[in-house]
Amino acid sequence: MKNAIAIRHVAFEDLGSLAPILLQQDYAITYLEAGFDSLAEINPLAPELLIILGGPTG
């Protein structure tokens, strides 16, 4: 199984229509919360896919 990490800026964000495609391609999806989880501990080269979701616009 391949690993995808999605970093999100608000808790209700998700991958939307991309999630089923990734799951079909045998990706395990992990969500991390920007501003809450320690992103400094992540090796950005470890997952096969790193996704950074946008935050709300002001």
mmCIF file of N, CA and C in Angstrom:
data_model
loop_
_atom_site.group_PDB
_atom_site.id
_atom_site.type_symbol
_atom_site.label_atom_id
_atom_site.label_comp_id
_atom_site.label_asym_id
_atom_site.label_seq_id
_atom_site.Cartn_x
_atom_site.Cartn_y
_atom_site.Cartn_z
ATOM 1 N N MET A 1 0.843 -1.183 0.000
ATOM 2 C CA MET A 1 0.000 0.000 0.000
ATOM 3 C C MET A 1 0.884 1.240 0.000
ATOM 4 N N LYS A 2 0.504 2.217 -0.791
ATOM 5 C CA LYS A 2 1.221 3.490 -0.860
ATOM 6 C C LYS A 2 0.649 4.450 0.180
ATOM 7 N N ASN A 3 1.452 5.419 0.565
ATOM 8 C CA ASN A 3 1.045 6.346 1.615
ATOM 9 C C ASN A 3 0.908 7.759 1.056
ATOM 10 N N ALA A 4 -0.227 8.408 1.364
ATOM 11 C CA ALA A 4 -0.461 9.804 1.013
ATOM 12 C C ALA A 4 -0.715 10.578 2.299
ATOM 13 N N ILE A 5 -0.024 11.688 2.461
ATOM 14 C CA ILE A 5 -0.245 12.569 3.607
ATOM 15 C C ILE A 5 -0.889 13.846 3.093
ATOM 16 N N ALA A 6 -2.009 14.209 3.705
ATOM 17 C CA ALA A 6 -2.705 15.450 3.364
ATOM 18 C C ALA A 6 -2.630 16.383 4.564
ATOM 19 N N ILE A 7 -2.040 17.539 4.370
ATOM 20 C CA ILE A 7 -1.951 18.547 5.426
ATOM 21 C C ILE A 7 -3.089 19.537 5.199
ATOM 22 N N ARG A 8 -3.924 19.685 6.217
ATOM 23 C CA ARG A 8 -5.063 20.600 6.074
ATOM 24 C C ARG A 8 -4.992 21.713 7.101
ATOM 25 N N HIS A 9 -5.599 22.848 6.748
ATOM 26 C CA HIS A 9 -5.546 24.035 7.594
ATOM 27 C C HIS A 9 -6.798 24.231 8.427
ATOM 28 N N VAL A 10 -7.897 23.609 8.051
ATOM 29 C CA VAL A 10 -9.122 23.616 8.856
ATOM 30 C C VAL A 10 -9.644 22.188 8.914
ATOM 31 N N ALA A 11 -10.199 21.818 10.063
ATOM 32 C CA ALA A 11 -10.524 20.424 10.336
ATOM 33 C C ALA A 11 -11.576 19.821 9.399
ATOM 34 N N PHE A 12 -12.420 20.654 8.792
ATOM 35 C CA PHE A 12 -13.483 20.090 7.953
ATOM 36 C C PHE A 12 -13.049 19.873 6.504
ATOM 37 N N GLU A 13 -11.831 20.293 6.154
ATOM 38 C CA GLU A 13 -11.344 20.049 4.799
ATOM 39 C C GLU A 13 -11.062 18.565 4.606
ATOM 40 N N ASP A 14 -11.281 18.103 3.395
ATOM 41 C CA ASP A 14 -10.862 16.756 3.041
ATOM 42 C C ASP A 14 -10.453 16.743 1.573
ATOM 43 N N LEU A 15 -10.134 15.594 1.065
ATOM 44 C CA LEU A 15 -9.670 15.486 -0.315
ATOM 45 C C LEU A 15 -10.804 15.483 -1.332
ATOM 46 N N GLY A 16 -12.024 15.486 -0.849
ATOM 47 C CA GLY A 16 -13.176 15.555 -1.753
ATOM 48 C C GLY A 16 -13.166 14.433 -2.777
ATOM 49 N N SER A 17 -13.340 14.777 -4.038
ATOM 50 C CA SER A 17 -13.436 13.769 -5.101
ATOM 51 C C SER A 17 -12.098 13.098 -5.398
ATOM 52 N N LEU A 18 -11.010 13.614 -4.855
ATOM 53 C CA LEU A 18 -9.710 12.983 -5.045
ATOM 54 C C LEU A 18 -9.549 11.737 -4.171
ATOM 55 N N ALA A 19 -10.214 11.697 -3.021
ATOM 56 C CA ALA A 19 -10.070 10.576 -2.085
ATOM 57 C C ALA A 19 -10.429 9.228 -2.711
ATOM 58 N N PRO A 20 -11.581 9.078 -3.372
ATOM 59 C CA PRO A 20 -11.898 7.772 -3.960
ATOM 60 C C PRO A 20 -10.884 7.331 -5.022
ATOM 61 N N ILE A 21 -10.352 8.293 -5.743
ATOM 62 C CA ILE A 21 -9.350 7.962 -6.765
ATOM 63 C C ILE A 21 -8.085 7.432 -6.107
ATOM 64 N N LEU A 22 -7.650 8.099 -5.041
ATOM 65 C CA LEU A 22 -6.455 7.635 -4.335
ATOM 66 C C LEU A 22 -6.670 6.268 -3.700
ATOM 67 N N LEU A 23 -7.829 6.063 -3.100
ATOM 68 C CA LEU A 23 -8.123 4.773 -2.490
ATOM 69 C C LEU A 23 -8.161 3.670 -3.544
ATOM 70 N N GLN A 24 -8.696 3.965 -4.698
ATOM 71 C CA GLN A 24 -8.731 2.995 -5.798
ATOM 72 C C GLN A 24 -7.314 2.654 -6.271
ATOM 73 N N GLN A 25 -6.393 3.613 -6.147
ATOM 74 C CA GLN A 25 -5.004 3.399 -6.552
ATOM 75 C C GLN A 25 -4.153 2.839 -5.399
ATOM 76 N N ASP A 26 -4.807 2.363 -4.346
ATOM 77 C CA ASP A 26 -4.161 1.689 -3.220
ATOM 78 C C ASP A 26 -3.325 2.626 -2.348
ATOM 79 N N TYR A 27 -3.812 3.847 -2.128
ATOM 80 C CA TYR A 27 -3.169 4.782 -1.214
ATOM 81 C C TYR A 27 -3.861 4.729 0.137
ATOM 82 N N ALA A 28 -3.077 4.734 1.198
ATOM 83 C CA ALA A 28 -3.589 4.963 2.546
ATOM 84 C C ALA A 28 -3.461 6.466 2.783
ATOM 85 N N ILE A 29 -4.535 7.105 3.211
ATOM 86 C CA ILE A 29 -4.555 8.557 3.373
ATOM 87 C C ILE A 29 -4.467 8.911 4.855
ATOM 88 N N THR A 30 -3.514 9.776 5.182
ATOM 89 C CA THR A 30 -3.360 10.287 6.539
ATOM 90 C C THR A 30 -3.521 11.800 6.495
ATOM 91 N N TYR A 31 -4.385 12.319 7.359
ATOM 92 C CA TYR A 31 -4.567 13.767 7.465
ATOM 93 C C TYR A 31 -3.755 14.293 8.643
ATOM 94 N N LEU A 32 -3.073 15.397 8.435
ATOM 95 C CA LEU A 32 -2.384 16.105 9.506
ATOM 96 C C LEU A 32 -2.936 17.519 9.564
ATOM 97 N N GLU A 33 -3.026 18.050 10.768
ATOM 98 C CA GLU A 33 -3.606 19.378 10.974
ATOM 99 C C GLU A 33 -2.488 20.409 11.108
ATOM 100 N N ALA A 34 -2.405 21.343 10.160
ATOM 101 C CA ALA A 34 -1.439 22.443 10.256
ATOM 102 C C ALA A 34 -1.789 23.276 11.482
ATOM 103 N N GLY A 35 -0.808 23.660 12.256
ATOM 104 C CA GLY A 35 -1.064 24.440 13.459
ATOM 105 C C GLY A 35 -1.380 23.597 14.670
ATOM 106 N N PHE A 36 -1.540 22.290 14.489
ATOM 107 C CA PHE A 36 -1.829 21.413 15.621
ATOM 108 C C PHE A 36 -0.811 20.269 15.681
ATOM 109 N N ASP A 37 -0.671 19.536 14.579
ATOM 110 C CA ASP A 37 0.293 18.439 14.525
ATOM 111 C C ASP A 37 1.693 19.000 14.289
ATOM 112 N N SER A 38 2.684 18.301 14.774
ATOM 113 C CA SER A 38 4.068 18.728 14.604
ATOM 114 C C SER A 38 4.547 18.368 13.199
ATOM 115 N N LEU A 39 4.448 19.324 12.293
ATOM 116 C CA LEU A 39 4.831 19.079 10.903
ATOM 117 C C LEU A 39 6.339 19.009 10.736
ATOM 118 N N ALA A 40 7.102 19.528 11.692
ATOM 119 C CA ALA A 40 8.559 19.485 11.618
ATOM 120 C C ALA A 40 9.084 18.057 11.703
ATOM 121 N N GLU A 41 8.288 17.158 12.264
ATOM 122 C CA GLU A 41 8.709 15.766 12.414
ATOM 123 C C GLU A 41 8.445 14.921 11.168
ATOM 124 N N ILE A 42 7.784 15.487 10.184
ATOM 125 C CA ILE A 42 7.445 14.739 8.975
ATOM 126 C C ILE A 42 8.626 14.746 8.018
ATOM 127 N N ASN A 43 8.951 13.593 7.505
ATOM 128 C CA ASN A 43 9.926 13.513 6.427
ATOM 129 C C ASN A 43 9.145 13.692 5.130
ATOM 130 N N PRO A 44 9.297 14.816 4.430
ATOM 131 C CA PRO A 44 8.483 15.059 3.234
ATOM 132 C C PRO A 44 8.783 14.098 2.089
ATOM 133 N N LEU A 45 9.872 13.355 2.198
ATOM 134 C CA LEU A 45 10.204 12.382 1.155
ATOM 135 C C LEU A 45 9.697 10.983 1.486
ATOM 136 N N ALA A 46 9.153 10.783 2.697
ATOM 137 C CA ALA A 46 8.699 9.456 3.113
ATOM 138 C C ALA A 46 7.426 8.996 2.391
ATOM 139 N N PRO A 47 6.383 9.819 2.306
ATOM 140 C CA PRO A 47 5.182 9.338 1.615
ATOM 141 C C PRO A 47 5.368 9.380 0.101
ATOM 142 N N GLU A 48 4.610 8.555 -0.580
ATOM 143 C CA GLU A 48 4.626 8.589 -2.045
ATOM 144 C C GLU A 48 3.948 9.853 -2.574
ATOM 145 N N LEU A 49 3.039 10.418 -1.767
ATOM 146 C CA LEU A 49 2.293 11.599 -2.189
ATOM 147 C C LEU A 49 2.091 12.521 -0.990
ATOM 148 N N LEU A 50 2.430 13.793 -1.159
ATOM 149 C CA LEU A 50 2.224 14.810 -0.122
ATOM 150 C C LEU A 50 1.299 15.874 -0.698
ATOM 151 N N ILE A 51 0.165 16.083 -0.019
ATOM 152 C CA ILE A 51 -0.855 17.024 -0.493
ATOM 153 C C ILE A 51 -1.016 18.104 0.567
ATOM 154 N N ILE A 52 -0.977 19.352 0.149
ATOM 155 C CA ILE A 52 -1.210 20.467 1.081
ATOM 156 C C ILE A 52 -2.490 21.165 0.639
ATOM 157 N N LEU A 53 -3.507 21.062 1.488
ATOM 158 C CA LEU A 53 -4.804 21.671 1.193
ATOM 159 C C LEU A 53 -4.783 23.146 1.578
ATOM 160 N N GLY A 54 -5.518 23.944 0.880
ATOM 161 C CA GLY A 54 -5.575 25.381 1.149
ATOM 162 C C GLY A 54 -6.415 25.687 2.370
ATOM 163 N N GLY A 55 -6.295 26.902 2.842
ATOM 164 C CA GLY A 55 -7.095 27.359 3.965
ATOM 165 C C GLY A 55 -8.210 28.253 3.489
ATOM 166 N N PRO A 56 -9.038 28.732 4.405
ATOM 167 C CA PRO A 56 -10.131 29.616 4.006
ATOM 168 C C PRO A 56 -9.597 30.954 3.494
ATOM 169 N N THR A 57 -10.313 31.526 2.566
ATOM 170 C CA THR A 57 -9.937 32.842 2.043
ATOM 171 C C THR A 57 -10.636 33.920 2.856
ATOM 172 N N GLY A 58 -9.993 35.038 3.010
ATOM 173 C CA GLY A 58 -10.533 36.061 3.878
ATOM 174 C C GLY A 58 -11.174 37.189 3.150
#
